[in-house]
Structure formats: C-alpha cells, structure tokens
Amino acid sequence: MNLHLLPIGDLDGGLLGKLAPALAEIFRVPCTVAHRCLNPEFAYHRERQQYYSSEILQAMQSHVSPDCWRLLGVTAVDLYIPILTFVFGEAQIGGPCGLVSAYRLRQEFYGLPHDPEILRVRILKEAVHEIGHTLDLSHCDDYQCAMAPSHAVEWIDLKEHALCDSCRARVFVD
Ligand SMILES: [Zn+2]
Ligand SMILES: [Zn+2]
C-alpha cells in the first residue's frame, strides 16, 4: 500500500518531489507522486474567489486506486469551507483523502521575500497534520505536535513536522 500525492491544479513539481520522501519516512510507507493532476476549477466559487476544499476532497475519491493507503492532494490555490475565511487544508477523518494548500504558506502571501525552505517545511507540517486526520487523529494539545491546530501561519511555525509520542502511539502499534 502506498501513500499517493496528487497535484491539484498547477503546482511547482519540485514541491512534491521533496515532500514524498519526507512523508514516506514519517509514515513508514512508500510514497509516490501521481503523474496526472486534478483540475480544481469545478470547486471555484466566484463570490469567494476561492476553492471549496470539501468539493475537491470529494472529487479526489475517484483517484483512490486499490494500492492507495492514503491520497494527499496538494494545491497552490486558496481553499475555504463556508464557515471559515480560509483553510490550510482539510481531510476525511478516517480516510482516505486529505488536502493541503500552499497558498497561505508562502512568505510572499504575507509580503515577505520568497523562501523555498520555509515553504517546504510548512507544507510538510500541514501534510502530516492532514494525513494524521485521515488516520483518525484529532487535534492535539501539545503545541509542538503536528496535530496541534493552526489558524495562522505563526502557529504552524511553532510546531514540529513530527507527531508527539501520544499521537504516534495511536498511529503506530510498535
Ligand atoms: Zn486539523
Ligand atoms: Zn500530538
């Protein structure tokens, strides 16, 4: 069983190339990047000028192949759900699909110079977080744990890309 990464719309290919080996190590599964991508235009809502993440998650379902352990979509577009201004990502609790957006993880979004390393680390943390939700993990009180909730990018920067011991124990039965 593999962890599959699916580009949602146009995405800098280098991002997924770096993300795949890091996630493979953390979740101890082979991780592959899909060659095709999913065009998210169907989920664009003009009144919000954003993409409805739950609609993308639903469409990802048809990209889940039999050898797929979890499917993580990664997108450059801005995601929302109706009750929130934006979301960094969303996941199906218990699986199989999760989704993360790089849009608000870029330093440029905050008027700062492009920093590929900061972007890489933030995407990794959010990817671990959403995959954690697909593994039935809920939010964690340990602010350094990848499962800590993040409503602003500063919170993401405070946490680690790793799961805390208690979250790890729930995912891995060693
Ligand atoms: Zn969460
Ligand atoms: Zn935790």
PDB file of C-alpha atoms and ligand atoms in Angstrom:
ATOM      1  CA  MET A   1       0.000   0.000   0.000  1.00  0.00           C
ATOM      2  CA  ASN A   2       1.307   3.426  -0.961  1.00  0.00           C
ATOM      3  CA  LEU A   3       0.793   6.992   0.072  1.00  0.00           C
ATOM      4  CA  HIS A   4      -0.122   8.820  -3.126  1.00  0.00           C
ATOM      5  CA  LEU A   5       0.419  12.525  -3.706  1.00  0.00           C
ATOM      6  CA  LEU A   6      -1.904  14.154  -6.220  1.00  0.00           C
ATOM      7  CA  PRO A   7      -1.232  17.640  -7.620  1.00  0.00           C
ATOM      8  CA  ILE A   8      -4.455  19.663  -7.632  1.00  0.00           C
ATOM      9  CA  GLY A   9      -4.040  22.150 -10.490  1.00  0.00           C
ATOM     10  CA  ASP A  10      -0.719  23.686 -11.480  1.00  0.00           C
ATOM     11  CA  LEU A  11       1.955  23.157  -8.874  1.00  0.00           C
ATOM     12  CA  ASP A  12       5.719  23.541  -8.774  1.00  0.00           C
ATOM     13  CA  GLY A  13       6.767  19.901  -9.309  1.00  0.00           C
ATOM     14  CA  GLY A  14       9.760  20.309  -7.003  1.00  0.00           C
ATOM     15  CA  LEU A  15       7.453  20.717  -4.015  1.00  0.00           C
ATOM     16  CA  LEU A  16       6.023  17.204  -4.296  1.00  0.00           C
ATOM     17  CA  GLY A  17       9.422  15.721  -5.116  1.00  0.00           C
ATOM     18  CA  LYS A  18      10.709  16.909  -1.743  1.00  0.00           C
ATOM     19  CA  LEU A  19       7.530  16.136   0.157  1.00  0.00           C
ATOM     20  CA  ALA A  20       7.273  12.475  -0.927  1.00  0.00           C
ATOM     21  CA  PRO A  21      10.461  11.096   0.717  1.00  0.00           C
ATOM     22  CA  ALA A  22       9.839  13.089   3.912  1.00  0.00           C
ATOM     23  CA  LEU A  23       6.302  11.698   4.274  1.00  0.00           C
ATOM     24  CA  ALA A  24       7.480   8.170   3.408  1.00  0.00           C
ATOM     25  CA  GLU A  25       9.907   8.324   6.311  1.00  0.00           C
ATOM     26  CA  ILE A  26       7.408   9.729   8.799  1.00  0.00           C
ATOM     27  CA  PHE A  27       4.567   7.335   7.972  1.00  0.00           C
ATOM     28  CA  ARG A  28       6.803   4.393   7.037  1.00  0.00           C
ATOM     29  CA  VAL A  29       5.071   3.746   3.714  1.00  0.00           C
ATOM     30  CA  PRO A  30       6.252   4.126   0.126  1.00  0.00           C
ATOM     31  CA  CYS A  31       5.136   7.476  -1.239  1.00  0.00           C
ATOM     32  CA  THR A  32       4.587   8.154  -4.929  1.00  0.00           C
ATOM     33  CA  VAL A  33       3.633  11.263  -6.866  1.00  0.00           C
ATOM     34  CA  ALA A  34       0.819  10.866  -9.402  1.00  0.00           C
ATOM     35  CA  HIS A  35       1.655  11.829 -12.980  1.00  0.00           C
ATOM     36  CA  ARG A  36      -1.772  13.245 -13.712  1.00  0.00           C
ATOM     37  CA  CYS A  37      -3.264  16.134 -11.842  1.00  0.00           C
ATOM     38  CA  LEU A  38      -6.802  17.069 -10.846  1.00  0.00           C
ATOM     39  CA  ASN A  39      -8.088  20.348 -12.238  1.00  0.00           C
ATOM     40  CA  PRO A  40      -9.875  22.146  -9.365  1.00  0.00           C
ATOM     41  CA  GLU A  41     -11.875  24.630 -11.482  1.00  0.00           C
ATOM     42  CA  PHE A  42     -15.186  22.870 -10.646  1.00  0.00           C
ATOM     43  CA  ALA A  43     -14.647  23.869  -6.991  1.00  0.00           C
ATOM     44  CA  TYR A  44     -14.035  27.571  -7.717  1.00  0.00           C
ATOM     45  CA  HIS A  45     -16.653  29.887  -6.267  1.00  0.00           C
ATOM     46  CA  ARG A  46     -16.614  33.301  -7.847  1.00  0.00           C
ATOM     47  CA  GLU A  47     -18.332  35.042  -4.935  1.00  0.00           C
ATOM     48  CA  ARG A  48     -15.462  33.986  -2.647  1.00  0.00           C
ATOM     49  CA  GLN A  49     -12.718  33.873  -5.308  1.00  0.00           C
ATOM     50  CA  GLN A  50     -11.557  30.714  -3.562  1.00  0.00           C
ATOM     51  CA  TYR A  51     -11.856  26.950  -3.976  1.00  0.00           C
ATOM     52  CA  TYR A  52     -14.226  24.925  -1.795  1.00  0.00           C
ATOM     53  CA  SER A  53     -11.975  22.287  -0.272  1.00  0.00           C
ATOM     54  CA  SER A  54     -14.725  19.779   0.581  1.00  0.00           C
ATOM     55  CA  GLU A  55     -15.730  19.615  -3.098  1.00  0.00           C
ATOM     56  CA  ILE A  56     -12.125  18.878  -4.080  1.00  0.00           C
ATOM     57  CA  LEU A  57     -11.863  16.160  -1.403  1.00  0.00           C
ATOM     58  CA  GLN A  58     -14.993  14.541  -2.765  1.00  0.00           C
ATOM     59  CA  ALA A  59     -13.658  14.579  -6.339  1.00  0.00           C
ATOM     60  CA  MET A  60     -10.360  13.067  -5.151  1.00  0.00           C
ATOM     61  CA  GLN A  61     -12.278   9.939  -4.167  1.00  0.00           C
ATOM     62  CA  SER A  62     -12.283   8.731  -7.789  1.00  0.00           C
ATOM     63  CA  HIS A  63      -8.462   8.968  -7.814  1.00  0.00           C
ATOM     64  CA  VAL A  64      -8.102   6.450  -4.982  1.00  0.00           C
ATOM     65  CA  SER A  65      -6.617   3.293  -6.524  1.00  0.00           C
ATOM     66  CA  PRO A  66      -6.629  -0.170  -4.893  1.00  0.00           C
ATOM     67  CA  ASP A  67      -2.968   0.133  -3.860  1.00  0.00           C
ATOM     68  CA  CYS A  68      -3.596   3.520  -2.261  1.00  0.00           C
ATOM     69  CA  TRP A  69      -3.129   3.706   1.512  1.00  0.00           C
ATOM     70  CA  ARG A  70      -3.885   7.426   1.710  1.00  0.00           C
ATOM     71  CA  LEU A  71      -4.306  10.048  -1.015  1.00  0.00           C
ATOM     72  CA  LEU A  72      -2.982  13.536  -0.279  1.00  0.00           C
ATOM     73  CA  GLY A  73      -3.862  16.356  -2.659  1.00  0.00           C
ATOM     74  CA  VAL A  74      -1.508  19.329  -2.756  1.00  0.00           C
ATOM     75  CA  THR A  75      -2.593  22.562  -4.366  1.00  0.00           C
ATOM     76  CA  ALA A  76      -1.388  26.110  -4.953  1.00  0.00           C
ATOM     77  CA  VAL A  77      -4.937  27.547  -4.884  1.00  0.00           C
ATOM     78  CA  ASP A  78      -6.631  29.179  -1.879  1.00  0.00           C
ATOM     79  CA  LEU A  79      -9.050  26.848  -0.085  1.00  0.00           C
ATOM     80  CA  TYR A  80     -12.101  27.571   2.052  1.00  0.00           C
ATOM     81  CA  ILE A  81     -15.032  25.967   3.749  1.00  0.00           C
ATOM     82  CA  PRO A  82     -18.205  28.059   4.104  1.00  0.00           C
ATOM     83  CA  ILE A  83     -17.887  28.801   7.841  1.00  0.00           C
ATOM     84  CA  LEU A  84     -14.238  29.946   7.620  1.00  0.00           C
ATOM     85  CA  THR A  85     -12.300  32.671   5.775  1.00  0.00           C
ATOM     86  CA  PHE A  86      -9.835  30.059   4.560  1.00  0.00           C
ATOM     87  CA  VAL A  87      -8.353  26.672   5.438  1.00  0.00           C
ATOM     88  CA  PHE A  88      -4.748  25.480   5.131  1.00  0.00           C
ATOM     89  CA  GLY A  89      -6.159  22.043   4.396  1.00  0.00           C
ATOM     90  CA  GLU A  90      -8.928  19.571   5.069  1.00  0.00           C
ATOM     91  CA  ALA A  91      -9.160  15.810   5.453  1.00  0.00           C
ATOM     92  CA  GLN A  92     -11.650  12.977   5.576  1.00  0.00           C
ATOM     93  CA  ILE A  93     -11.487  11.751   9.170  1.00  0.00           C
ATOM     94  CA  GLY A  94     -10.585   8.084   8.978  1.00  0.00           C
ATOM     95  CA  GLY A  95      -9.544   8.447   5.346  1.00  0.00           C
ATOM     96  CA  PRO A  96      -8.639   8.031   2.673  1.00  0.00           C
ATOM     97  CA  CYS A  97      -8.279  11.597   1.325  1.00  0.00           C
ATOM     98  CA  GLY A  98      -6.532  14.690   2.646  1.00  0.00           C
ATOM     99  CA  LEU A  99      -5.778  18.032   1.027  1.00  0.00           C
ATOM    100  CA  VAL A 100      -3.308  20.857   1.718  1.00  0.00           C
ATOM    101  CA  SER A 101      -2.881  24.276   0.137  1.00  0.00           C
ATOM    102  CA  ALA A 102       0.436  26.064  -0.283  1.00  0.00           C
ATOM    103  CA  TYR A 103      -1.325  29.367  -0.989  1.00  0.00           C
ATOM    104  CA  ARG A 104      -1.087  30.879   2.512  1.00  0.00           C
ATOM    105  CA  LEU A 105       2.103  29.015   3.402  1.00  0.00           C
ATOM    106  CA  ARG A 106       4.190  31.160   1.033  1.00  0.00           C
ATOM    107  CA  GLN A 107       6.099  34.060   2.555  1.00  0.00           C
ATOM    108  CA  GLU A 108       5.003  36.180  -0.447  1.00  0.00           C
ATOM    109  CA  PHE A 109       1.410  35.973   0.769  1.00  0.00           C
ATOM    110  CA  TYR A 110       2.496  37.998   3.818  1.00  0.00           C
ATOM    111  CA  GLY A 111       4.511  40.491   1.766  1.00  0.00           C
ATOM    112  CA  LEU A 112       7.839  38.814   2.561  1.00  0.00           C
ATOM    113  CA  PRO A 113      10.509  37.569   0.129  1.00  0.00           C
ATOM    114  CA  HIS A 114      10.114  34.097  -1.376  1.00  0.00           C
ATOM    115  CA  ASP A 115      11.687  31.455   0.873  1.00  0.00           C
ATOM    116  CA  PRO A 116      11.546  27.919  -0.575  1.00  0.00           C
ATOM    117  CA  GLU A 117      12.842  26.291   2.623  1.00  0.00           C
ATOM    118  CA  ILE A 118      10.164  27.858   4.836  1.00  0.00           C
ATOM    119  CA  LEU A 119       7.541  26.818   2.282  1.00  0.00           C
ATOM    120  CA  ARG A 120       8.867  23.245   2.143  1.00  0.00           C
ATOM    121  CA  VAL A 121       8.767  22.865   5.935  1.00  0.00           C
ATOM    122  CA  ARG A 122       5.284  24.390   6.291  1.00  0.00           C
ATOM    123  CA  ILE A 123       3.850  22.124   3.574  1.00  0.00           C
ATOM    124  CA  LEU A 124       5.396  19.108   5.275  1.00  0.00           C
ATOM    125  CA  LYS A 125       3.844  20.042   8.641  1.00  0.00           C
ATOM    126  CA  GLU A 126       0.421  20.597   7.122  1.00  0.00           C
ATOM    127  CA  ALA A 127       0.691  17.370   5.093  1.00  0.00           C
ATOM    128  CA  VAL A 128       1.498  15.382   8.252  1.00  0.00           C
ATOM    129  CA  HIS A 129      -1.403  17.131  10.006  1.00  0.00           C
ATOM    130  CA  GLU A 130      -3.990  16.266   7.339  1.00  0.00           C
ATOM    131  CA  ILE A 131      -2.722  12.707   6.909  1.00  0.00           C
ATOM    132  CA  GLY A 132      -2.978  12.431  10.709  1.00  0.00           C
ATOM    133  CA  HIS A 133      -6.680  13.304  10.452  1.00  0.00           C
ATOM    134  CA  THR A 134      -7.151  10.588   7.810  1.00  0.00           C
ATOM    135  CA  LEU A 135      -5.676   8.210  10.426  1.00  0.00           C
ATOM    136  CA  ASP A 136      -8.381   9.260  12.890  1.00  0.00           C
ATOM    137  CA  LEU A 137      -6.150  11.596  14.898  1.00  0.00           C
ATOM    138  CA  SER A 138      -7.891  14.655  16.301  1.00  0.00           C
ATOM    139  CA  HIS A 139      -6.278  17.936  17.356  1.00  0.00           C
ATOM    140  CA  CYS A 140      -3.543  17.695  19.969  1.00  0.00           C
ATOM    141  CA  ASP A 141      -2.937  19.940  22.993  1.00  0.00           C
ATOM    142  CA  ASP A 142       0.837  19.727  22.536  1.00  0.00           C
ATOM    143  CA  TYR A 143       1.568  22.927  20.584  1.00  0.00           C
ATOM    144  CA  GLN A 144       4.715  21.363  19.075  1.00  0.00           C
ATOM    145  CA  CYS A 145       2.889  18.310  17.740  1.00  0.00           C
ATOM    146  CA  ALA A 146       1.998  18.260  14.042  1.00  0.00           C
ATOM    147  CA  MET A 147      -1.609  17.618  15.156  1.00  0.00           C
ATOM    148  CA  ALA A 148      -1.832  20.948  17.017  1.00  0.00           C
ATOM    149  CA  PRO A 149      -4.473  23.152  15.361  1.00  0.00           C
ATOM    150  CA  SER A 150      -3.166  26.077  13.272  1.00  0.00           C
ATOM    151  CA  HIS A 151      -5.317  29.058  12.421  1.00  0.00           C
ATOM    152  CA  ALA A 152      -2.395  31.242  11.370  1.00  0.00           C
ATOM    153  CA  VAL A 153       0.947  30.569   9.812  1.00  0.00           C
ATOM    154  CA  GLU A 154       2.765  31.608  13.015  1.00  0.00           C
ATOM    155  CA  TRP A 155       1.204  28.590  14.741  1.00  0.00           C
ATOM    156  CA  ILE A 156       2.496  26.319  12.003  1.00  0.00           C
ATOM    157  CA  ASP A 157       5.992  27.701  12.507  1.00  0.00           C
ATOM    158  CA  LEU A 158       5.814  26.870  16.227  1.00  0.00           C
ATOM    159  CA  LYS A 159       5.099  23.206  15.715  1.00  0.00           C
ATOM    160  CA  GLU A 160       7.266  20.328  14.502  1.00  0.00           C
ATOM    161  CA  HIS A 161       6.636  18.181  11.460  1.00  0.00           C
ATOM    162  CA  ALA A 162       6.626  15.150  13.778  1.00  0.00           C
ATOM    163  CA  LEU A 163       3.781  13.689  15.805  1.00  0.00           C
ATOM    164  CA  CYS A 164       4.134  13.776  19.592  1.00  0.00           C
ATOM    165  CA  ASP A 165       4.589  10.472  21.440  1.00  0.00           C
ATOM    166  CA  SER A 166       0.924  10.141  22.278  1.00  0.00           C
ATOM    167  CA  CYS A 167      -0.258  10.772  18.696  1.00  0.00           C
ATOM    168  CA  ARG A 168       2.441   8.425  17.381  1.00  0.00           C
ATOM    169  CA  ALA A 169       1.275   5.700  19.738  1.00  0.00           C
ATOM    170  CA  ARG A 170      -2.211   5.986  18.274  1.00  0.00           C
ATOM    171  CA  VAL A 171      -0.967   5.629  14.693  1.00  0.00           C
ATOM    172  CA  PHE A 172       1.858   3.116  15.054  1.00  0.00           C
ATOM    173  CA  VAL A 173       1.426  -0.030  17.042  1.00  0.00           C
ATOM    174  CA  ASP A 174       5.049  -0.964  17.546  1.00  0.00           C
TER     175      ASP A 174
HETATM  176 ZN    ZN B   1      -6.726  19.811  11.838  1.00  0.00          ZN
HETATM  177 ZN    ZN B   2       0.099  15.034  19.430  1.00  0.00          ZN
END
